[in-house]
Coordinates of C-alpha atoms and ligand atoms in Angstrom, one line a residue:
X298 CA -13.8 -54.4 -58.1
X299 CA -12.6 -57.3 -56.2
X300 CA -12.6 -60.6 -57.7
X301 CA -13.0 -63.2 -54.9
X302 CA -12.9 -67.0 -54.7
X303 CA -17.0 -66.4 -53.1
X304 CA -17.5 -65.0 -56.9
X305 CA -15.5 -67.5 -58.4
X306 CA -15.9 -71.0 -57.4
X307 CA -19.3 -71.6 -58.8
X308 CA -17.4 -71.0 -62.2
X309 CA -14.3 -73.2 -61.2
X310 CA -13.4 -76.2 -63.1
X311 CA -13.7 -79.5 -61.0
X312 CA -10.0 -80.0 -62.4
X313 CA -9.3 -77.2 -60.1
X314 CA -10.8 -78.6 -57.5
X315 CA -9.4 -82.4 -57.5
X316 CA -6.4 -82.1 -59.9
X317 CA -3.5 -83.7 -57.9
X318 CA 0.0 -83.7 -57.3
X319 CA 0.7 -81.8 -60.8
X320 CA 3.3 -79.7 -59.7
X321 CA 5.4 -82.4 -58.0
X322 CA 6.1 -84.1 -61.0
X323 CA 3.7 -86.4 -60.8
X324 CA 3.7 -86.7 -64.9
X325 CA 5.9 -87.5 -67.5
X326 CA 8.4 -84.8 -68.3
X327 CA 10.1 -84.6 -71.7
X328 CA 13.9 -84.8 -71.7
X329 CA 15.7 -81.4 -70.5
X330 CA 17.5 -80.0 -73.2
X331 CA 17.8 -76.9 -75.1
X332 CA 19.6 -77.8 -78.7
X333 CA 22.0 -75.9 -80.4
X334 CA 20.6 -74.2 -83.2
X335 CA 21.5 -77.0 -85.5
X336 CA 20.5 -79.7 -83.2
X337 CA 17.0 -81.3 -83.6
X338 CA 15.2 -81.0 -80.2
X339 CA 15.2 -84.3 -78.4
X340 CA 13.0 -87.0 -79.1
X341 CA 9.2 -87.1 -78.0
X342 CA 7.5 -88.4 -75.0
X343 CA 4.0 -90.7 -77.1
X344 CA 1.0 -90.0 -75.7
X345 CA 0.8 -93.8 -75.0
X346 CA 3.8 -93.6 -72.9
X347 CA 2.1 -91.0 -70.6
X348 CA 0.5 -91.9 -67.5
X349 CA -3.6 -91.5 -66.5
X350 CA -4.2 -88.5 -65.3
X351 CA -6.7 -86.7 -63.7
X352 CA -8.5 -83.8 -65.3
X353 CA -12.2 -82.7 -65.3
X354 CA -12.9 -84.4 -62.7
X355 CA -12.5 -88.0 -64.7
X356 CA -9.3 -90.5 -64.6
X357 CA -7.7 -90.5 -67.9
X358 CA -8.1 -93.4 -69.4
X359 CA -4.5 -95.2 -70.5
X360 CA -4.9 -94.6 -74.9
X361 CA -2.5 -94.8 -77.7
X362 CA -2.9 -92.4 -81.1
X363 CA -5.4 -93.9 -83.2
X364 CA -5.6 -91.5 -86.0
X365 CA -2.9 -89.0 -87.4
X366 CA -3.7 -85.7 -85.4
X367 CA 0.1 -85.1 -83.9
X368 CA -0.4 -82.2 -81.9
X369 CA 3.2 -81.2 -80.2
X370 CA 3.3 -78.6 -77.3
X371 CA 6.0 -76.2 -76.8
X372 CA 6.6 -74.5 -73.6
X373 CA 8.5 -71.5 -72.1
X374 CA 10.6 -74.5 -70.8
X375 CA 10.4 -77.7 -69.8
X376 CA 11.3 -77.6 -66.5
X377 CA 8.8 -75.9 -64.8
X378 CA 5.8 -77.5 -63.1
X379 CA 2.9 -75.2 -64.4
X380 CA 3.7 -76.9 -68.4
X381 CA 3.5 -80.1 -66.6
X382 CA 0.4 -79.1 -65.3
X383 CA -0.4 -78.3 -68.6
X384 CA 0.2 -81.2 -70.5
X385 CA -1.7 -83.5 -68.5
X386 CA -4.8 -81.3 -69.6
X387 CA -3.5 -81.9 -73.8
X388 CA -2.6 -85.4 -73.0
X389 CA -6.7 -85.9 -71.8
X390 CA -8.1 -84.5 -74.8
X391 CA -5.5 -86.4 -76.7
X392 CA -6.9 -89.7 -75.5
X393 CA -10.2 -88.1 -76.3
X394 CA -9.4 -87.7 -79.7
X395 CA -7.4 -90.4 -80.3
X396 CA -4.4 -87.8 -81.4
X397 CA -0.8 -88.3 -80.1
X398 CA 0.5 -85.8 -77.4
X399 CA 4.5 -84.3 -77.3
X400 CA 5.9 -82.0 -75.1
X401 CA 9.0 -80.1 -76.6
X402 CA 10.7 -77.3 -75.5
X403 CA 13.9 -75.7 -73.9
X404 CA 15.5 -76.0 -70.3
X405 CA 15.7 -71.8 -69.7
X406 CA 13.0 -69.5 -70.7
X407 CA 15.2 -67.4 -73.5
X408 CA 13.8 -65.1 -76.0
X409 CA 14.5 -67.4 -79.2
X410 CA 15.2 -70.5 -77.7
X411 CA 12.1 -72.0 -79.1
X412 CA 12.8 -71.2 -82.2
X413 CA 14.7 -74.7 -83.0
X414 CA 11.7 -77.1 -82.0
X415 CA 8.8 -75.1 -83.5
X416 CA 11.3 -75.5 -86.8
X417 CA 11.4 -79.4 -85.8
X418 CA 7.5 -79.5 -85.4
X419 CA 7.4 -78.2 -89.2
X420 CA 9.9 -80.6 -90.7
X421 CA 8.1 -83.3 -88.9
X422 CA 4.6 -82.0 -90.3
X423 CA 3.0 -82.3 -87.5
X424 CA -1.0 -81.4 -87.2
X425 CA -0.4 -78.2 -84.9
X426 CA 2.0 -76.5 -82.1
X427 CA 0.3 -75.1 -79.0
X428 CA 3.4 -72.7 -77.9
X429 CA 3.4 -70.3 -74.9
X430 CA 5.9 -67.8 -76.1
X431 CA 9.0 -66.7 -74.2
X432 CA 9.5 -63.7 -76.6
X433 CA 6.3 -62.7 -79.1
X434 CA 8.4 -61.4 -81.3
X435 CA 11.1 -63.9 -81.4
X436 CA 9.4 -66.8 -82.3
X437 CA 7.1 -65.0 -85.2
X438 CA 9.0 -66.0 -88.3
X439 CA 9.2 -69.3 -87.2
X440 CA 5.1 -69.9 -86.5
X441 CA 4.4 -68.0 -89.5
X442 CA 6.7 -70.7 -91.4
X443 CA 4.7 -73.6 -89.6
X444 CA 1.6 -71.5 -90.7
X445 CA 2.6 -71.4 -94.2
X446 CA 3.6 -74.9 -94.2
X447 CA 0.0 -75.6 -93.4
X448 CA 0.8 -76.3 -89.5
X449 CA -1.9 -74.6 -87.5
X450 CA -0.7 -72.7 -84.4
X451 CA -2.6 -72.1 -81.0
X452 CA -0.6 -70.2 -78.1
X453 CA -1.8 -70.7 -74.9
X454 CA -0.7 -68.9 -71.8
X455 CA 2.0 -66.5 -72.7
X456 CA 0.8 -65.3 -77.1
X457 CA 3.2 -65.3 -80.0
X458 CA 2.7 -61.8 -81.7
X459 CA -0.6 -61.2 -83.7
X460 CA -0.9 -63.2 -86.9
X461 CA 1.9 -65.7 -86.0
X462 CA -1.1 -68.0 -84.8
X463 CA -4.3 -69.1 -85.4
X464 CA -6.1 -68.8 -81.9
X465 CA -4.3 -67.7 -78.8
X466 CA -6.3 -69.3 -75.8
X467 CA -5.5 -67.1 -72.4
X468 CA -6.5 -68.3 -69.6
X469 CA -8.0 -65.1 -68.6
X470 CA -8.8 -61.9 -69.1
X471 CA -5.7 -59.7 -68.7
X472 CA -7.4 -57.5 -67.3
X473 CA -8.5 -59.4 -64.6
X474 CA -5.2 -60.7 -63.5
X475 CA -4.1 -57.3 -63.3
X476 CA -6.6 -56.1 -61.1
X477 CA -6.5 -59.2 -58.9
X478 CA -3.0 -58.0 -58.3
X479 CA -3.4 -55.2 -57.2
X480 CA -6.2 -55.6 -55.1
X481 CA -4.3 -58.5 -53.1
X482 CA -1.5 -56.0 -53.0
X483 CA -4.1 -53.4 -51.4
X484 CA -5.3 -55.8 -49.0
X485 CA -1.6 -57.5 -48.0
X486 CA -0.2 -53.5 -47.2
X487 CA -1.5 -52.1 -44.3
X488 CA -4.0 -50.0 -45.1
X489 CA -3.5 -50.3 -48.3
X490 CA -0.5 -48.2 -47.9
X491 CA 3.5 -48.2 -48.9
X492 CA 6.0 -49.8 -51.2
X493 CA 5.3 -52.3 -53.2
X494 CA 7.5 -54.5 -56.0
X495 CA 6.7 -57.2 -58.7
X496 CA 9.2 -60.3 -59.2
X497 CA 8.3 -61.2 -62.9
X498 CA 9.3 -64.1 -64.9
X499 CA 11.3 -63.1 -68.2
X500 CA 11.1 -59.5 -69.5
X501 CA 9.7 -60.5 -72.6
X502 CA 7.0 -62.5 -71.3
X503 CA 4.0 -61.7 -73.5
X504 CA 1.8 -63.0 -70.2
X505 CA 3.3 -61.6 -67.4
X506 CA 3.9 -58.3 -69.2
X507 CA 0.4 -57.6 -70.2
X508 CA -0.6 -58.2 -66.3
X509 CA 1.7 -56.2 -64.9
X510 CA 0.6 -53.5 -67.6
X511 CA -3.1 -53.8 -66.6
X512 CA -1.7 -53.5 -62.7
X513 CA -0.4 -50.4 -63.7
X514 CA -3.5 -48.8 -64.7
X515 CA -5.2 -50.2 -61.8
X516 CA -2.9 -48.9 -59.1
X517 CA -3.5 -45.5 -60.7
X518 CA -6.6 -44.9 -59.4
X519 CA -7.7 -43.8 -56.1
X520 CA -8.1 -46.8 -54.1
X521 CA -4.5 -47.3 -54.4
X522 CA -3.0 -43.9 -53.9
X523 CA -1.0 -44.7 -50.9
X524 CA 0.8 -47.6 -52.6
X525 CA 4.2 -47.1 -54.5
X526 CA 5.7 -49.3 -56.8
X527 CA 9.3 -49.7 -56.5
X528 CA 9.8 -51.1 -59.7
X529 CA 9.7 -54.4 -61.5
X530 CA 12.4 -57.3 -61.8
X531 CA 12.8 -60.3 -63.5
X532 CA 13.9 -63.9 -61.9
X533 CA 13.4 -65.6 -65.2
X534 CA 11.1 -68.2 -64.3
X535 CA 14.4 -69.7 -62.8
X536 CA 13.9 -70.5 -59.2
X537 CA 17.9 -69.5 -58.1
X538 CA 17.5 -65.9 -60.3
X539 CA 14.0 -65.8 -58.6
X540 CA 15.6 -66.3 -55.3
X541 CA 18.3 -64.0 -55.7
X542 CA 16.3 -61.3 -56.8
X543 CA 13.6 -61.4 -53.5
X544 CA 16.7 -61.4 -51.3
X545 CA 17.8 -58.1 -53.5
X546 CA 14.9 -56.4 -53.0
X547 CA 14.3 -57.2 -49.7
X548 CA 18.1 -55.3 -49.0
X549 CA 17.4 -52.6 -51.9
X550 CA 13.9 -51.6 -50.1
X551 CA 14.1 -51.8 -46.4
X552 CA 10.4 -50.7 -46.4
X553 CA 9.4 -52.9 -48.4
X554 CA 5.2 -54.4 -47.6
X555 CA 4.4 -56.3 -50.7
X556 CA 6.1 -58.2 -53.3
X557 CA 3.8 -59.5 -56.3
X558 CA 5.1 -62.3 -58.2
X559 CA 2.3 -62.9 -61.3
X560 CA 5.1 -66.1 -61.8
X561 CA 4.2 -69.8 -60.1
X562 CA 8.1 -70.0 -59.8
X563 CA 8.6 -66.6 -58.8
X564 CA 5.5 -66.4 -55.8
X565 CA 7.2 -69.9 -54.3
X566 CA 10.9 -68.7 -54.3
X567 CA 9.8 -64.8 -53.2
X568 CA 7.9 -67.0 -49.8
X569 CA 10.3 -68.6 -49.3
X570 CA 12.9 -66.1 -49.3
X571 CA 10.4 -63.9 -46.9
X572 CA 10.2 -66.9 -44.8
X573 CA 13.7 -67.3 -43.9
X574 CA 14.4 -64.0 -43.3
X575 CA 12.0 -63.5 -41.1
X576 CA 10.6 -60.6 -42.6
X577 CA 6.9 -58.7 -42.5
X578 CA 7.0 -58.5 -45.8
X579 CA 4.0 -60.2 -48.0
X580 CA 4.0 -62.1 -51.1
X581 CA 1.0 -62.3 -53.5
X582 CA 0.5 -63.3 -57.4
X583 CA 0.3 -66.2 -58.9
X584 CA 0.8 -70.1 -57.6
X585 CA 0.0 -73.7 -57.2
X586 CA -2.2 -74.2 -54.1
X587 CA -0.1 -77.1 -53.5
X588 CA 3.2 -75.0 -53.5
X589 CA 2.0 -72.2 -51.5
X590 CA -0.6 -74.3 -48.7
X591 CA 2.1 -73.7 -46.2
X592 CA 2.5 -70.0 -46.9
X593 CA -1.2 -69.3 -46.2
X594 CA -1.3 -70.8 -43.2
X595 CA 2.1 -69.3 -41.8
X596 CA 0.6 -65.7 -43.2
X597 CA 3.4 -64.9 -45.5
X598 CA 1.1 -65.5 -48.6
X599 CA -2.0 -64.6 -46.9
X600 CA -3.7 -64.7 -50.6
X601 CA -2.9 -65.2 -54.3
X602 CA -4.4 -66.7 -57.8
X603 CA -4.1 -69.1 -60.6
X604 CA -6.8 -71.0 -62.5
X605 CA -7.2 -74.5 -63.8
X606 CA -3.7 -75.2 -65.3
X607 CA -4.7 -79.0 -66.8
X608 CA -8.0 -77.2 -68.0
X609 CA -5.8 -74.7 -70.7
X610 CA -3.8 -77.6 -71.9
X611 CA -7.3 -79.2 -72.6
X612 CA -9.0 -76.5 -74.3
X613 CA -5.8 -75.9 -76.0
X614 CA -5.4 -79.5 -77.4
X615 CA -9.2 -79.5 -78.5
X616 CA -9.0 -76.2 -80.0
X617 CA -6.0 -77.8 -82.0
X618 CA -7.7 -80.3 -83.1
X619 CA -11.0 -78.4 -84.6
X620 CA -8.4 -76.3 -86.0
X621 CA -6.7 -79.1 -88.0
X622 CA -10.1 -80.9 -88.7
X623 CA -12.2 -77.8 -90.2
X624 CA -14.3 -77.6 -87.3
X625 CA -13.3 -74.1 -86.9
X626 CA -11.3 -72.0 -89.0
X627 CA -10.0 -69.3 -86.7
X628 CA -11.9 -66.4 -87.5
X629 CA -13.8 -64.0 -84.9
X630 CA -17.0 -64.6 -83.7
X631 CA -16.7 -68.3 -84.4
X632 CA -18.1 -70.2 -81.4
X633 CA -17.3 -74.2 -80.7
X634 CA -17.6 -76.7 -77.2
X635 CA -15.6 -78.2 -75.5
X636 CA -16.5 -81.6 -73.3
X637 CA -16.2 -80.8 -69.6
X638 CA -15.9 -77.2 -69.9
X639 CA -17.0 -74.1 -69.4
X640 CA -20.4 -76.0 -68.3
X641 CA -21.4 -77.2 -71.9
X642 CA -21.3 -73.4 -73.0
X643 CA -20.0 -72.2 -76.7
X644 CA -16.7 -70.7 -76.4
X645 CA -16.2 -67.8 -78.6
X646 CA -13.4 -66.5 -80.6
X647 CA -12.9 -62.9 -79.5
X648 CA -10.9 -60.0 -80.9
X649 CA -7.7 -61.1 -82.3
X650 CA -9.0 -64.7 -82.7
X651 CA -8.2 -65.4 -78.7
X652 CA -10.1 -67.7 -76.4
X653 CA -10.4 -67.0 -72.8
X654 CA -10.5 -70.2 -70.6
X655 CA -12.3 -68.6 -68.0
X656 CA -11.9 -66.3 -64.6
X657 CA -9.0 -67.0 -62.1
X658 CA -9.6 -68.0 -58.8
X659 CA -8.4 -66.1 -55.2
X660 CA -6.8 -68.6 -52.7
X661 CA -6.8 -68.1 -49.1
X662 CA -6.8 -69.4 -45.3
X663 CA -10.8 -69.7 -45.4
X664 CA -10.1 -72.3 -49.3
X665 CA -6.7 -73.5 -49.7
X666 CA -7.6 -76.8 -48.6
X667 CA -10.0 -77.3 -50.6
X668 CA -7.5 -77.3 -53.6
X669 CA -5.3 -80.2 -54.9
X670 CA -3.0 -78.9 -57.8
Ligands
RAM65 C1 5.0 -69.4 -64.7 C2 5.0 -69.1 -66.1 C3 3.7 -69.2 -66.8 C4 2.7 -68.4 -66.0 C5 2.6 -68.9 -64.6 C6 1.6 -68.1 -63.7 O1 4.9 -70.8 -64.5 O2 5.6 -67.9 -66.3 O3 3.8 -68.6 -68.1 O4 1.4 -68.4 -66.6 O5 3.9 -68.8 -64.0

């Protein structure tokens, strides 16, 4: 099964469709620094001090906090365009809600490098942490402390480990992703034929992980018999690492078709690093339009994914908030709305209490243009 942008634009936020300029740094970014262990993180970024932004399809309106939700997000890292993206989608619904908005988080994508500003967040009582994990495992204790300490915890894009938070919102299915890779993998090799490799972000990335692992199965079955996967490496969601470890496998596997980067870092140094070699070899996975518009015209990214970045950041920050207001409690089979999403239809809270945003889009020649994030 192919999952196509013809299947999937009906279902497309209009974030997706008009969102601009997110990955150029178009918002405020908090302060890079990772603290030592000691060290509180650095100080906040108000949402009053954050400019309008566009999500939804509406201009952000210019707010301050009006009430005493404090919702603080914590990234992988802070330097890296897709949790920029990200925020501007919590600092929305934190106008909506009158709630304040702060971005926290380290400079490098280690395993327990997070673990210093969730403990911030709960000395600082705040309302909730939205956290996309760099490590699952690493960052447990710490959530369940914020947990005990009556913090409530949403994960959104990459999940803490089960029972360190309340609802984990992905921004879709797993599964899907997985098979969206390999299928633009199928198409990008001739015939659907030869070697293949996948440039990941961290190796304990809960996200990136889990797609690969679904990609796995996929390539298993028949359709994808002639491909072989070389193997998987990690650039760290660090755009030198990322670059140095295209240009290795490009030399480590001369016959080489495909390289699958499920990493918006990862797909944009991979191109370019197939770009300036001048090399047949393709790059899929997942990226900004915005980054990879040149790619898909020049054929070396002939087609690749992502979803509405802004729009998890949204959902994320609402689902914080019903959290910390009662509205839900975090249990299965709940079911809640969210304004300008998802078309006015009830979300529900699946199997370990996780909330899927929605299907991911396919880019290509015949679209790209039509995107602006
Ligand atoms: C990178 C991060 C993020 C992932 C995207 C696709 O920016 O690893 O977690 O969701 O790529």
């Amino acid at each position: 099964m192919s999952y196509r942008f013809s299947r999937l634009v009906g279902v497309a936020s209009v974030a997706a469709l008009v969102f601009a300029a997110c990955s150029s740094g178009a918002t405020a970014s908090p302060p890079a620094s990772t603290p030592a262990a000691s060290t509180p993180p650095a100080s906040t970024v108000p949402a009053s001090t954050v400019p309008a932004s566009t999500v939804a399809g509406s201009p952000a309106a210019s707010c301050a906090a009006s009430g005493s939700l404090s919702v603080v997000f914590i990234p992988k890292q802070i330097n890296n365009s897709y949790f920029d993206a990200a925020a501007t989608g919590g600092k929305k619904a934190a106008c909506e809600l009158g709630g304040s908005f702060d971005q926290q988080g380290p400079s490098t994508a280690a395993s327990d490098a997070q673990v210093p500003f969730i403990q911030d967040a709960t000395t600082k009582k705040v309302s909730a942490i939205a956290i996309s994990a760099d490590d699952p495992n690493a960052i447990a204790p710490a959530l369940t402390a914020a947990m005990a300490a009556g913090i409530k915890v949403v994960g959104y894009d990459s999940s803490p480990a089960a029972g360190a938070y309340n609802v984990f919102v992905n921004q879709t299915d797993f599964g899907l992703i997985g098979q969206s890779m390999a299928d633009w993998a199928c198409d990008l090799a001739p015939s659907c034929t030869g070697e293949i490799a996948v440039l990941s972000a961290t190796a304990t990335a809960t996200n990136q992980n889990a797609w690969i692992a679904s990609m796995k199965t996929v390539l298993a079955g028949a359709k994808y018999a002639g491909l072989k996967l070389d193997g998987v490496v990690y650039g760290n969601d660090d755009p030198q690492a990322s670059t140095t470890q295209a240009q290795a496998l490009l030399q480590k596997y001369p016959n080489l078709k495909v390289i699958i980067a499920p990493t918006t870092v990862g797909i944009l140094a991979a191109a370019q690093v197939v770009k300036q070699a001048g090399s047949s070899v393709k790059v899929t996975g997942l990226g900004f339009p915005n980054d990879m518009r040149s790619f898909v015209k020049d054929g070396t990214t002939p087609e690749f994914g992502l979803w509405s970045v802004p729009d998890l950041g949204y959902l994320a920050y609402w689902i914080s908030a019903k959290l910390v207001s009662g509205d839900i409690k975090g249990t299965v089979g709940e079911t809640f709305t969210v304004p300008s999403l998802n078309g006015g239809k009830p979300y529900t809270i699946a199997a370990n209490n996780v909330v899927i945003l929605g299907p991911p889009l396919t880019f290509n020649k015949d679209n790209i243009d039509t995107f602006n994030f």
